[in-house]
Tab-separated table of C-alpha atoms in Angstrom:
chain	number	residue	atom	x	y	z
A	131	MET	CA	171.433	-43.848	-95.400
A	132	PRO	CA	174.672	-41.884	-94.856
A	133	VAL	CA	176.412	-40.876	-98.295
A	134	ARG	CA	179.932	-42.333	-98.564
A	135	THR	CA	182.731	-39.978	-98.598
A	136	ARG	CA	184.976	-39.651	-101.916
A	137	THR	CA	188.334	-41.674	-100.946
A	138	ALA	CA	190.292	-38.800	-101.630
A	139	GLU	CA	188.597	-37.038	-98.325
A	140	ARG	CA	189.454	-40.082	-96.256
A	141	TYR	CA	193.147	-39.689	-97.752
A	142	ALA	CA	192.807	-36.019	-97.046
A	143	ARG	CA	191.876	-36.892	-93.227
A	144	ALA	CA	194.324	-39.546	-92.663
A	145	VAL	CA	197.462	-37.899	-93.745
A	146	ALA	CA	195.428	-34.163	-91.496
A	147	ALA	CA	195.775	-36.723	-88.817
A	148	GLY	CA	199.380	-38.288	-89.865
A	149	VAL	CA	200.465	-34.856	-89.775
A	150	VAL	CA	198.537	-33.987	-86.167
A	151	THR	CA	199.360	-36.959	-84.489
A	152	VAL	CA	203.323	-36.462	-85.214
A	153	ALA	CA	203.111	-32.280	-84.570
A	154	GLY	CA	201.843	-33.959	-81.119
A	155	LEU	CA	204.539	-36.391	-80.648
A	156	LEU	CA	206.810	-33.758	-81.793
A	157	LEU	CA	205.774	-30.890	-79.205
A	158	ALA	CA	205.639	-33.947	-76.267
A	159	ALA	CA	208.912	-35.176	-77.204
A	160	ASN	CA	210.540	-31.447	-76.916
A	161	ALA	CA	208.558	-30.364	-73.576
A	162	ALA	CA	211.468	-29.227	-70.855
A	163	PRO	CA	210.358	-28.577	-67.246
A	164	ALA	CA	211.000	-25.246	-66.872
A	165	ASP	CA	213.986	-25.143	-64.556
A	166	ALA	CA	216.567	-27.973	-66.041
A	167	GLU	CA	219.744	-26.598	-64.196
A	168	PRO	CA	219.606	-28.461	-60.488
A	169	ARG	CA	219.192	-26.557	-57.360
A	170	SER	CA	222.234	-26.750	-55.667
A	171	SER	CA	225.470	-25.223	-56.377
A	172	SER	CA	227.838	-27.477	-56.120
A	173	PRO	CA	227.919	-30.658	-57.821
A	174	ALA	CA	227.128	-34.356	-56.723
A	175	PRO	CA	230.407	-36.411	-56.134
A	176	VAL	CA	231.473	-38.346	-58.797
A	177	SER	CA	232.217	-42.453	-57.013
A	178	GLY	CA	235.497	-43.647	-57.836
A	179	THR	CA	237.590	-40.522	-58.231
A	180	ALA	CA	239.964	-38.978	-55.821
A	181	PRO	CA	239.214	-36.458	-53.678
A	182	VAL	CA	240.020	-32.641	-54.152
A	183	PRO	CA	243.477	-31.773	-52.080
A	184	ALA	CA	242.727	-28.150	-49.728
A	185	GLN	CA	244.288	-25.476	-51.248
A	186	ASP	CA	244.467	-23.634	-48.024
A	187	GLY	CA	247.112	-26.122	-46.952
A	188	SER	CA	245.989	-28.089	-44.511
A	189	ALA	CA	246.453	-32.137	-44.968
A	190	THR	CA	243.362	-34.665	-43.935
A	191	ALA	CA	244.546	-37.510	-43.220
A	192	ALA	CA	242.928	-40.151	-45.300
A	193	ARG	CA	242.946	-43.973	-44.112
């Protein structure tokens, strides 16, 4: 017949399991991809904004 464990041992195991669980969740939440920056050098255009005028003096006709 198995020996009954003491109450303090059960609480200690439960606390240890909780600590391990919280540590695992924190590590998973803070995990980020190795390359967090986008690969393209220019940012994607934002819809609803006006185009940037050309700096070289050439004009484009917007109709």
